[in-house]
Amino acid sequence: GKGQTINFTATASGINAMNFIYQWRKDGRSRFPNNNNKVSGSNGVVLIISNLTKSDEGRYYCRVTNEWGRSVQSDDVTLTVFGFPMINHHPIDNDVPMSTSATLTCRASGEGTLVYSWARRNSGGSWSTVSNDNTTSYTTDTSLAIGQYMYRCRVRNEAGSVVSNSATVNVYGRPSIKTHPMSHLITVGMSVTLNCEGTGGRLI
């Protein structure tokens, strides 16, 4: 991925192998580019390229020459540099009554193939994967008990992975009547107060 370091290794065998000359090449050039001294080992067994950028993409090979001037060339290897995904839309909090579901959405942009997964964390617990279906949306289970649950998505590509902000899904119980109003016998002109008390989540 971008900003990372990569090593290419080539080894050759033969008489007086310790005297072999190694020369790395990129895209068939006779000289190896060394931008900002980020390349080391261009004349050694191991080629090291640090702080990778898109400009480092290309075909690499190594030419090995013995003390008699005979050379062999390795197979080409292709280097493709990907950046990490970027999450553009994070999942948001939801309040839902018990026995219903919430749909969370996560969208990302980036190079290569983007792969999505979803994880859930119970109150005070650890994160566990709930979906590897590679979808940008996840619908919560309708069997969740009353409580708060945290969700997040992970997006990965060839460079690595990033994690979204977490979203809280609050599952609340349906309302019920705790105190019913009582019957009253009053005379004309008097006032009366009726009480009704409910329990449950999100009472209005």
mmCIF file with all atom_site columns, C-alpha atoms in Angstrom:
data_model
loop_
_atom_site.group_PDB
_atom_site.id
_atom_site.type_symbol
_atom_site.label_atom_id
_atom_site.label_alt_id
_atom_site.label_comp_id
_atom_site.label_asym_id
_atom_site.label_entity_id
_atom_site.label_seq_id
_atom_site.pdbx_PDB_ins_code
_atom_site.Cartn_x
_atom_site.Cartn_y
_atom_site.Cartn_z
_atom_site.occupancy
_atom_site.B_iso_or_equiv
_atom_site.pdbx_formal_charge
_atom_site.auth_seq_id
_atom_site.auth_comp_id
_atom_site.auth_asym_id
_atom_site.auth_atom_id
_atom_site.pdbx_PDB_model_num
ATOM 1   C CA . GLY A 1 1   ? 0.000   0.000   0.000   1.00 0.00 ? 1   GLY A CA 1
ATOM 2   C CA . LYS A 1 2   ? 0.938   3.660   -0.276  1.00 0.00 ? 2   LYS A CA 1
ATOM 3   C CA . GLY A 1 3   ? 3.553   4.739   2.250   1.00 0.00 ? 3   GLY A CA 1
ATOM 4   C CA . GLN A 1 4   ? 4.676   1.183   2.952   1.00 0.00 ? 4   GLN A CA 1
ATOM 5   C CA . THR A 1 5   ? 7.975   -0.573  2.181   1.00 0.00 ? 5   THR A CA 1
ATOM 6   C CA . ILE A 1 6   ? 8.477   -3.531  -0.142  1.00 0.00 ? 6   ILE A CA 1
ATOM 7   C CA . ASN A 1 7   ? 11.411  -5.891  -0.630  1.00 0.00 ? 7   ASN A CA 1
ATOM 8   C CA . PHE A 1 8   ? 12.251  -7.793  -3.817  1.00 0.00 ? 8   PHE A CA 1
ATOM 9   C CA . THR A 1 9   ? 14.779  -10.623 -3.561  1.00 0.00 ? 9   THR A CA 1
ATOM 10  C CA . ALA A 1 10  ? 16.732  -12.379 -6.311  1.00 0.00 ? 10  ALA A CA 1
ATOM 11  C CA . THR A 1 11  ? 19.323  -15.104 -5.803  1.00 0.00 ? 11  THR A CA 1
ATOM 12  C CA . ALA A 1 12  ? 21.493  -16.911 -8.322  1.00 0.00 ? 12  ALA A CA 1
ATOM 13  C CA . SER A 1 13  ? 23.753  -19.964 -8.028  1.00 0.00 ? 13  SER A CA 1
ATOM 14  C CA . GLY A 1 14  ? 26.887  -20.957 -9.863  1.00 0.00 ? 14  GLY A CA 1
ATOM 15  C CA . ILE A 1 15  ? 30.675  -20.974 -9.682  1.00 0.00 ? 15  ILE A CA 1
ATOM 16  C CA . ASN A 1 16  ? 32.058  -18.140 -7.545  1.00 0.00 ? 16  ASN A CA 1
ATOM 17  C CA . ALA A 1 17  ? 28.551  -16.933 -6.794  1.00 0.00 ? 17  ALA A CA 1
ATOM 18  C CA . MET A 1 18  ? 29.961  -14.505 -4.246  1.00 0.00 ? 18  MET A CA 1
ATOM 19  C CA . ASN A 1 19  ? 31.381  -12.497 -7.153  1.00 0.00 ? 19  ASN A CA 1
ATOM 20  C CA . PHE A 1 20  ? 28.090  -12.180 -9.016  1.00 0.00 ? 20  PHE A CA 1
ATOM 21  C CA . ILE A 1 21  ? 26.936  -8.664  -9.860  1.00 0.00 ? 21  ILE A CA 1
ATOM 22  C CA . TYR A 1 22  ? 23.268  -7.891  -9.275  1.00 0.00 ? 22  TYR A CA 1
ATOM 23  C CA . GLN A 1 23  ? 21.558  -5.067  -11.125 1.00 0.00 ? 23  GLN A CA 1
ATOM 24  C CA . TRP A 1 24  ? 17.881  -4.276  -10.627 1.00 0.00 ? 24  TRP A CA 1
ATOM 25  C CA . ARG A 1 25  ? 15.903  -2.647  -13.407 1.00 0.00 ? 25  ARG A CA 1
ATOM 26  C CA . LYS A 1 26  ? 12.455  -1.097  -13.703 1.00 0.00 ? 26  LYS A CA 1
ATOM 27  C CA . ASP A 1 27  ? 10.415  -1.048  -16.921 1.00 0.00 ? 27  ASP A CA 1
ATOM 28  C CA . GLY A 1 28  ? 13.471  -1.974  -18.961 1.00 0.00 ? 28  GLY A CA 1
ATOM 29  C CA . ARG A 1 29  ? 15.508  1.123   -18.073 1.00 0.00 ? 29  ARG A CA 1
ATOM 30  C CA . SER A 1 30  ? 19.281  0.799   -18.031 1.00 0.00 ? 30  SER A CA 1
ATOM 31  C CA . ARG A 1 31  ? 19.489  2.878   -14.844 1.00 0.00 ? 31  ARG A CA 1
ATOM 32  C CA . PHE A 1 32  ? 17.348  2.363   -11.806 1.00 0.00 ? 32  PHE A CA 1
ATOM 33  C CA . PRO A 1 33  ? 15.387  5.453   -10.692 1.00 0.00 ? 33  PRO A CA 1
ATOM 34  C CA . ASN A 1 34  ? 16.092  6.482   -7.110  1.00 0.00 ? 34  ASN A CA 1
ATOM 35  C CA . ASN A 1 35  ? 13.692  9.271   -6.279  1.00 0.00 ? 35  ASN A CA 1
ATOM 36  C CA . ASN A 1 36  ? 14.479  11.030  -3.006  1.00 0.00 ? 36  ASN A CA 1
ATOM 37  C CA . ASN A 1 37  ? 16.855  8.230   -1.933  1.00 0.00 ? 37  ASN A CA 1
ATOM 38  C CA . LYS A 1 38  ? 13.884  5.970   -1.213  1.00 0.00 ? 38  LYS A CA 1
ATOM 39  C CA . VAL A 1 39  ? 15.499  2.985   -2.994  1.00 0.00 ? 39  VAL A CA 1
ATOM 40  C CA . SER A 1 40  ? 18.318  0.869   -1.607  1.00 0.00 ? 40  SER A CA 1
ATOM 41  C CA . GLY A 1 41  ? 19.936  -2.319  -2.830  1.00 0.00 ? 41  GLY A CA 1
ATOM 42  C CA . SER A 1 42  ? 19.561  -1.659  -6.562  1.00 0.00 ? 42  SER A CA 1
ATOM 43  C CA . ASN A 1 43  ? 22.921  -3.401  -6.977  1.00 0.00 ? 43  ASN A CA 1
ATOM 44  C CA . GLY A 1 44  ? 22.344  -6.145  -4.440  1.00 0.00 ? 44  GLY A CA 1
ATOM 45  C CA . VAL A 1 45  ? 20.398  -9.307  -3.771  1.00 0.00 ? 45  VAL A CA 1
ATOM 46  C CA . VAL A 1 46  ? 17.568  -7.434  -2.033  1.00 0.00 ? 46  VAL A CA 1
ATOM 47  C CA . LEU A 1 47  ? 15.923  -4.364  -3.527  1.00 0.00 ? 47  LEU A CA 1
ATOM 48  C CA . ILE A 1 48  ? 14.132  -2.183  -0.956  1.00 0.00 ? 48  ILE A CA 1
ATOM 49  C CA . ILE A 1 49  ? 11.672  0.545   -1.924  1.00 0.00 ? 49  ILE A CA 1
ATOM 50  C CA . SER A 1 50  ? 10.292  2.644   0.920   1.00 0.00 ? 50  SER A CA 1
ATOM 51  C CA . ASN A 1 51  ? 7.393   5.108   1.172   1.00 0.00 ? 51  ASN A CA 1
ATOM 52  C CA . LEU A 1 52  ? 5.622   3.600   -1.834  1.00 0.00 ? 52  LEU A CA 1
ATOM 53  C CA . THR A 1 53  ? 3.697   5.897   -4.201  1.00 0.00 ? 53  THR A CA 1
ATOM 54  C CA . LYS A 1 54  ? 1.919   5.420   -7.523  1.00 0.00 ? 54  LYS A CA 1
ATOM 55  C CA . SER A 1 55  ? 5.122   6.427   -9.320  1.00 0.00 ? 55  SER A CA 1
ATOM 56  C CA . ASP A 1 56  ? 6.749   3.212   -8.064  1.00 0.00 ? 56  ASP A CA 1
ATOM 57  C CA . GLU A 1 57  ? 4.345   1.040   -10.043 1.00 0.00 ? 57  GLU A CA 1
ATOM 58  C CA . GLY A 1 58  ? 5.902   -0.934  -12.871 1.00 0.00 ? 58  GLY A CA 1
ATOM 59  C CA . ARG A 1 59  ? 7.734   -4.087  -13.905 1.00 0.00 ? 59  ARG A CA 1
ATOM 60  C CA . TYR A 1 60  ? 10.865  -5.021  -11.967 1.00 0.00 ? 60  TYR A CA 1
ATOM 61  C CA . TYR A 1 61  ? 13.527  -7.595  -12.754 1.00 0.00 ? 61  TYR A CA 1
ATOM 62  C CA . CYS A 1 62  ? 17.096  -8.383  -11.756 1.00 0.00 ? 62  CYS A CA 1
ATOM 63  C CA . ARG A 1 63  ? 20.074  -9.013  -14.070 1.00 0.00 ? 63  ARG A CA 1
ATOM 64  C CA . VAL A 1 64  ? 22.863  -11.158 -12.623 1.00 0.00 ? 64  VAL A CA 1
ATOM 65  C CA . THR A 1 65  ? 26.322  -11.161 -14.213 1.00 0.00 ? 65  THR A CA 1
ATOM 66  C CA . ASN A 1 66  ? 29.197  -13.496 -13.363 1.00 0.00 ? 66  ASN A CA 1
ATOM 67  C CA . GLU A 1 67  ? 32.900  -12.684 -13.434 1.00 0.00 ? 67  GLU A CA 1
ATOM 68  C CA . TRP A 1 68  ? 33.167  -13.840 -17.046 1.00 0.00 ? 68  TRP A CA 1
ATOM 69  C CA . GLY A 1 69  ? 30.567  -11.333 -18.211 1.00 0.00 ? 69  GLY A CA 1
ATOM 70  C CA . ARG A 1 70  ? 27.751  -13.790 -18.784 1.00 0.00 ? 70  ARG A CA 1
ATOM 71  C CA . SER A 1 71  ? 24.336  -12.550 -17.632 1.00 0.00 ? 71  SER A CA 1
ATOM 72  C CA . VAL A 1 72  ? 20.959  -13.999 -16.834 1.00 0.00 ? 72  VAL A CA 1
ATOM 73  C CA . GLN A 1 73  ? 17.752  -12.126 -16.157 1.00 0.00 ? 73  GLN A CA 1
ATOM 74  C CA . SER A 1 74  ? 15.053  -12.958 -13.638 1.00 0.00 ? 74  SER A CA 1
ATOM 75  C CA . ASP A 1 75  ? 11.376  -13.070 -14.450 1.00 0.00 ? 75  ASP A CA 1
ATOM 76  C CA . ASP A 1 76  ? 9.519   -9.766  -14.265 1.00 0.00 ? 76  ASP A CA 1
ATOM 77  C CA . VAL A 1 77  ? 7.413   -8.933  -11.230 1.00 0.00 ? 77  VAL A CA 1
ATOM 78  C CA . THR A 1 78  ? 4.711   -6.285  -11.406 1.00 0.00 ? 78  THR A CA 1
ATOM 79  C CA . LEU A 1 79  ? 4.267   -3.818  -8.581  1.00 0.00 ? 79  LEU A CA 1
ATOM 80  C CA . THR A 1 80  ? 0.863   -2.184  -8.158  1.00 0.00 ? 80  THR A CA 1
ATOM 81  C CA . VAL A 1 81  ? 0.467   0.368   -5.362  1.00 0.00 ? 81  VAL A CA 1
ATOM 82  C CA . PHE A 1 82  ? -2.940  0.761   -3.739  1.00 0.00 ? 82  PHE A CA 1
ATOM 83  C CA . GLY A 1 83  ? -4.064  3.385   -1.262  1.00 0.00 ? 83  GLY A CA 1
ATOM 84  C CA . PHE A 1 84  ? -6.124  2.474   1.793   1.00 0.00 ? 84  PHE A CA 1
ATOM 85  C CA . PRO A 1 85  ? -9.906  2.769   1.448   1.00 0.00 ? 85  PRO A CA 1
ATOM 86  C CA . MET A 1 86  ? -11.594 5.960   2.649   1.00 0.00 ? 86  MET A CA 1
ATOM 87  C CA . ILE A 1 87  ? -14.964 5.788   4.393   1.00 0.00 ? 87  ILE A CA 1
ATOM 88  C CA . ASN A 1 88  ? -17.254 8.507   3.034   1.00 0.00 ? 88  ASN A CA 1
ATOM 89  C CA . HIS A 1 89  ? -20.453 7.545   4.876   1.00 0.00 ? 89  HIS A CA 1
ATOM 90  C CA . HIS A 1 90  ? -20.416 6.193   8.426   1.00 0.00 ? 90  HIS A CA 1
ATOM 91  C CA . PRO A 1 91  ? -23.310 4.278   10.022  1.00 0.00 ? 91  PRO A CA 1
ATOM 92  C CA . ILE A 1 92  ? -25.545 6.423   12.259  1.00 0.00 ? 92  ILE A CA 1
ATOM 93  C CA . ASP A 1 93  ? -27.344 5.791   15.562  1.00 0.00 ? 93  ASP A CA 1
ATOM 94  C CA . ASN A 1 94  ? -30.824 4.239   15.564  1.00 0.00 ? 94  ASN A CA 1
ATOM 95  C CA . ASP A 1 95  ? -33.610 3.777   18.123  1.00 0.00 ? 95  ASP A CA 1
ATOM 96  C CA . VAL A 1 96  ? -35.920 0.851   17.414  1.00 0.00 ? 96  VAL A CA 1
ATOM 97  C CA . PRO A 1 97  ? -38.653 -0.921  19.381  1.00 0.00 ? 97  PRO A CA 1
ATOM 98  C CA . MET A 1 98  ? -38.110 -4.504  20.411  1.00 0.00 ? 98  MET A CA 1
ATOM 99  C CA . SER A 1 99  ? -38.806 -7.132  17.692  1.00 0.00 ? 99  SER A CA 1
ATOM 100 C CA . THR A 1 100 ? -37.998 -4.682  14.870  1.00 0.00 ? 100 THR A CA 1
ATOM 101 C CA . SER A 1 101 ? -34.777 -4.096  12.964  1.00 0.00 ? 101 SER A CA 1
ATOM 102 C CA . ALA A 1 102 ? -32.563 -1.156  12.024  1.00 0.00 ? 102 ALA A CA 1
ATOM 103 C CA . THR A 1 103 ? -30.652 -0.824  8.772   1.00 0.00 ? 103 THR A CA 1
ATOM 104 C CA . LEU A 1 104 ? -27.131 0.606   8.964   1.00 0.00 ? 104 LEU A CA 1
ATOM 105 C CA . THR A 1 105 ? -25.216 1.884   5.948   1.00 0.00 ? 105 THR A CA 1
ATOM 106 C CA . CYS A 1 106 ? -21.500 2.328   5.322   1.00 0.00 ? 106 CYS A CA 1
ATOM 107 C CA . ARG A 1 107 ? -19.930 3.492   2.060   1.00 0.00 ? 107 ARG A CA 1
ATOM 108 C CA . ALA A 1 108 ? -16.283 3.829   1.103   1.00 0.00 ? 108 ALA A CA 1
ATOM 109 C CA . SER A 1 109 ? -14.167 4.783   -1.892  1.00 0.00 ? 109 SER A CA 1
ATOM 110 C CA . GLY A 1 110 ? -10.747 3.603   -2.933  1.00 0.00 ? 110 GLY A CA 1
ATOM 111 C CA . GLU A 1 111 ? -8.667  1.619   -5.369  1.00 0.00 ? 111 GLU A CA 1
ATOM 112 C CA . GLY A 1 112 ? -8.842  -2.068  -6.076  1.00 0.00 ? 112 GLY A CA 1
ATOM 113 C CA . THR A 1 113 ? -11.596 -4.313  -4.792  1.00 0.00 ? 113 THR A CA 1
ATOM 114 C CA . LEU A 1 114 ? -13.429 -3.022  -1.722  1.00 0.00 ? 114 LEU A CA 1
ATOM 115 C CA . VAL A 1 115 ? -14.717 -5.701  0.666   1.00 0.00 ? 115 VAL A CA 1
ATOM 116 C CA . TYR A 1 116 ? -17.151 -4.907  3.505   1.00 0.00 ? 116 TYR A CA 1
ATOM 117 C CA . SER A 1 117 ? -17.808 -6.695  6.806   1.00 0.00 ? 117 SER A CA 1
ATOM 118 C CA . TRP A 1 118 ? -19.826 -5.762  9.902   1.00 0.00 ? 118 TRP A CA 1
ATOM 119 C CA . ALA A 1 119 ? -19.193 -6.264  13.614  1.00 0.00 ? 119 ALA A CA 1
ATOM 120 C CA . ARG A 1 120 ? -21.293 -5.783  16.768  1.00 0.00 ? 120 ARG A CA 1
ATOM 121 C CA . ARG A 1 121 ? -20.337 -5.016  20.331  1.00 0.00 ? 121 ARG A CA 1
ATOM 122 C CA . ASN A 1 122 ? -22.690 -5.687  23.215  1.00 0.00 ? 122 ASN A CA 1
ATOM 123 C CA . SER A 1 123 ? -22.604 -3.355  26.216  1.00 0.00 ? 123 SER A CA 1
ATOM 124 C CA . GLY A 1 124 ? -19.206 -3.838  27.868  1.00 0.00 ? 124 GLY A CA 1
ATOM 125 C CA . GLY A 1 125 ? -18.330 -6.707  25.557  1.00 0.00 ? 125 GLY A CA 1
ATOM 126 C CA . SER A 1 126 ? -15.892 -7.273  22.713  1.00 0.00 ? 126 SER A CA 1
ATOM 127 C CA . TRP A 1 127 ? -16.413 -6.839  18.977  1.00 0.00 ? 127 TRP A CA 1
ATOM 128 C CA . SER A 1 128 ? -17.631 -9.887  17.057  1.00 0.00 ? 128 SER A CA 1
ATOM 129 C CA . THR A 1 129 ? -18.278 -10.250 13.333  1.00 0.00 ? 129 THR A CA 1
ATOM 130 C CA . VAL A 1 130 ? -21.951 -10.436 12.399  1.00 0.00 ? 130 VAL A CA 1
ATOM 131 C CA . SER A 1 131 ? -21.686 -10.276 8.603   1.00 0.00 ? 131 SER A CA 1
ATOM 132 C CA . ASN A 1 132 ? -19.097 -11.106 5.954   1.00 0.00 ? 132 ASN A CA 1
ATOM 133 C CA . ASP A 1 133 ? -21.598 -10.733 3.128   1.00 0.00 ? 133 ASP A CA 1
ATOM 134 C CA . ASN A 1 134 ? -19.641 -7.847  1.528   1.00 0.00 ? 134 ASN A CA 1
ATOM 135 C CA . THR A 1 135 ? -22.590 -5.443  1.571   1.00 0.00 ? 135 THR A CA 1
ATOM 136 C CA . THR A 1 136 ? -22.649 -1.713  2.284   1.00 0.00 ? 136 THR A CA 1
ATOM 137 C CA . SER A 1 137 ? -25.768 -2.146  4.456   1.00 0.00 ? 137 SER A CA 1
ATOM 138 C CA . TYR A 1 138 ? -26.508 -4.338  7.450   1.00 0.00 ? 138 TYR A CA 1
ATOM 139 C CA . THR A 1 139 ? -29.925 -5.054  8.980   1.00 0.00 ? 139 THR A CA 1
ATOM 140 C CA . THR A 1 140 ? -29.949 -5.855  12.690  1.00 0.00 ? 140 THR A CA 1
ATOM 141 C CA . ASP A 1 141 ? -31.558 -8.992  14.108  1.00 0.00 ? 141 ASP A CA 1
ATOM 142 C CA . THR A 1 142 ? -35.160 -8.643  15.271  1.00 0.00 ? 142 THR A CA 1
ATOM 143 C CA . SER A 1 143 ? -34.468 -10.994 18.197  1.00 0.00 ? 143 SER A CA 1
ATOM 144 C CA . LEU A 1 144 ? -32.228 -8.527  20.056  1.00 0.00 ? 144 LEU A CA 1
ATOM 145 C CA . ALA A 1 145 ? -33.183 -7.992  23.691  1.00 0.00 ? 145 ALA A CA 1
ATOM 146 C CA . ILE A 1 146 ? -33.764 -4.533  25.153  1.00 0.00 ? 146 ILE A CA 1
ATOM 147 C CA . GLY A 1 147 ? -30.436 -2.731  25.407  1.00 0.00 ? 147 GLY A CA 1
ATOM 148 C CA . GLN A 1 148 ? -27.790 -0.822  23.489  1.00 0.00 ? 148 GLN A CA 1
ATOM 149 C CA . TYR A 1 149 ? -25.666 -2.393  20.776  1.00 0.00 ? 149 TYR A CA 1
ATOM 150 C CA . MET A 1 150 ? -22.734 -0.854  18.907  1.00 0.00 ? 150 MET A CA 1
ATOM 151 C CA . TYR A 1 151 ? -22.037 -1.621  15.250  1.00 0.00 ? 151 TYR A CA 1
ATOM 152 C CA . ARG A 1 152 ? -19.243 -0.722  12.858  1.00 0.00 ? 152 ARG A CA 1
ATOM 153 C CA . CYS A 1 153 ? -18.138 -1.726  9.385   1.00 0.00 ? 153 CYS A CA 1
ATOM 154 C CA . ARG A 1 154 ? -14.679 -2.661  8.158   1.00 0.00 ? 154 ARG A CA 1
ATOM 155 C CA . VAL A 1 155 ? -13.625 -1.983  4.568   1.00 0.00 ? 155 VAL A CA 1
ATOM 156 C CA . ARG A 1 156 ? -10.531 -3.566  3.094   1.00 0.00 ? 156 ARG A CA 1
ATOM 157 C CA . ASN A 1 157 ? -8.720  -3.697  -0.214  1.00 0.00 ? 157 ASN A CA 1
ATOM 158 C CA . GLU A 1 158 ? -5.336  -4.911  -1.397  1.00 0.00 ? 158 GLU A CA 1
ATOM 159 C CA . ALA A 1 159 ? -3.556  -2.250  0.709   1.00 0.00 ? 159 ALA A CA 1
ATOM 160 C CA . GLY A 1 160 ? -5.246  -2.965  4.037   1.00 0.00 ? 160 GLY A CA 1
ATOM 161 C CA . SER A 1 161 ? -8.391  -2.113  5.980   1.00 0.00 ? 161 SER A CA 1
ATOM 162 C CA . VAL A 1 162 ? -10.087 0.794   7.752   1.00 0.00 ? 162 VAL A CA 1
ATOM 163 C CA . VAL A 1 163 ? -12.884 0.813   10.339  1.00 0.00 ? 163 VAL A CA 1
ATOM 164 C CA . SER A 1 164 ? -15.867 3.151   10.411  1.00 0.00 ? 164 SER A CA 1
ATOM 165 C CA . ASN A 1 165 ? -17.112 5.160   13.359  1.00 0.00 ? 165 ASN A CA 1
ATOM 166 C CA . SER A 1 166 ? -19.357 3.061   15.566  1.00 0.00 ? 166 SER A CA 1
ATOM 167 C CA . ALA A 1 167 ? -23.141 3.519   15.622  1.00 0.00 ? 167 ALA A CA 1
ATOM 168 C CA . THR A 1 168 ? -25.383 2.697   18.577  1.00 0.00 ? 168 THR A CA 1
ATOM 169 C CA . VAL A 1 169 ? -28.654 0.840   18.091  1.00 0.00 ? 169 VAL A CA 1
ATOM 170 C CA . ASN A 1 170 ? -30.920 1.339   21.105  1.00 0.00 ? 170 ASN A CA 1
ATOM 171 C CA . VAL A 1 171 ? -33.554 -1.406  21.369  1.00 0.00 ? 171 VAL A CA 1
ATOM 172 C CA . TYR A 1 172 ? -36.389 -0.320  23.664  1.00 0.00 ? 172 TYR A CA 1
ATOM 173 C CA . GLY A 1 173 ? -39.461 -2.078  24.965  1.00 0.00 ? 173 GLY A CA 1
ATOM 174 C CA . ARG A 1 174 ? -42.980 -1.376  23.817  1.00 0.00 ? 174 ARG A CA 1
ATOM 175 C CA . PRO A 1 175 ? -44.992 0.766   26.245  1.00 0.00 ? 175 PRO A CA 1
ATOM 176 C CA . SER A 1 176 ? -47.340 -0.718  28.826  1.00 0.00 ? 176 SER A CA 1
ATOM 177 C CA . ILE A 1 177 ? -49.736 0.843   31.313  1.00 0.00 ? 177 ILE A CA 1
ATOM 178 C CA . LYS A 1 178 ? -48.442 0.775   34.868  1.00 0.00 ? 178 LYS A CA 1
ATOM 179 C CA . THR A 1 179 ? -51.202 2.819   36.495  1.00 0.00 ? 179 THR A CA 1
ATOM 180 C CA . HIS A 1 180 ? -54.694 2.993   35.017  1.00 0.00 ? 180 HIS A CA 1
ATOM 181 C CA . PRO A 1 181 ? -57.048 5.922   35.765  1.00 0.00 ? 181 PRO A CA 1
ATOM 182 C CA . MET A 1 182 ? -59.568 5.246   38.523  1.00 0.00 ? 182 MET A CA 1
ATOM 183 C CA . SER A 1 183 ? -63.304 5.889   38.561  1.00 0.00 ? 183 SER A CA 1
ATOM 184 C CA . HIS A 1 184 ? -64.489 8.875   40.631  1.00 0.00 ? 184 HIS A CA 1
ATOM 185 C CA . LEU A 1 185 ? -67.900 9.990   41.883  1.00 0.00 ? 185 LEU A CA 1
ATOM 186 C CA . ILE A 1 186 ? -68.079 13.787  42.146  1.00 0.00 ? 186 ILE A CA 1
ATOM 187 C CA . THR A 1 187 ? -70.711 16.491  42.303  1.00 0.00 ? 187 THR A CA 1
ATOM 188 C CA . VAL A 1 188 ? -71.421 18.973  39.566  1.00 0.00 ? 188 VAL A CA 1
ATOM 189 C CA . GLY A 1 189 ? -68.938 21.829  39.432  1.00 0.00 ? 189 GLY A CA 1
ATOM 190 C CA . MET A 1 190 ? -66.064 19.967  41.092  1.00 0.00 ? 190 MET A CA 1
ATOM 191 C CA . SER A 1 191 ? -62.819 19.076  39.346  1.00 0.00 ? 191 SER A CA 1
ATOM 192 C CA . VAL A 1 192 ? -61.216 15.687  39.133  1.00 0.00 ? 192 VAL A CA 1
ATOM 193 C CA . THR A 1 193 ? -57.664 14.514  38.374  1.00 0.00 ? 193 THR A CA 1
ATOM 194 C CA . LEU A 1 194 ? -57.140 11.292  36.460  1.00 0.00 ? 194 LEU A CA 1
ATOM 195 C CA . ASN A 1 195 ? -53.750 9.590   36.546  1.00 0.00 ? 195 ASN A CA 1
ATOM 196 C CA . CYS A 1 196 ? -52.279 7.269   33.927  1.00 0.00 ? 196 CYS A CA 1
ATOM 197 C CA . GLU A 1 197 ? -48.680 6.079   34.134  1.00 0.00 ? 197 GLU A CA 1
ATOM 198 C CA . GLY A 1 198 ? -46.858 4.094   31.497  1.00 0.00 ? 198 GLY A CA 1
ATOM 199 C CA . THR A 1 199 ? -43.541 2.249   31.323  1.00 0.00 ? 199 THR A CA 1
ATOM 200 C CA . GLY A 1 200 ? -41.301 1.465   28.377  1.00 0.00 ? 200 GLY A CA 1
ATOM 201 C CA . GLY A 1 201 ? -38.950 3.241   26.042  1.00 0.00 ? 201 GLY A CA 1
ATOM 202 C CA . ARG A 1 202 ? -39.485 6.580   24.315  1.00 0.00 ? 202 ARG A CA 1
ATOM 203 C CA . LEU A 1 203 ? -42.735 7.488   26.072  1.00 0.00 ? 203 LEU A CA 1
ATOM 204 C CA . ILE A 1 204 ? -44.498 10.612  24.781  1.00 0.00 ? 204 ILE A CA 1
#
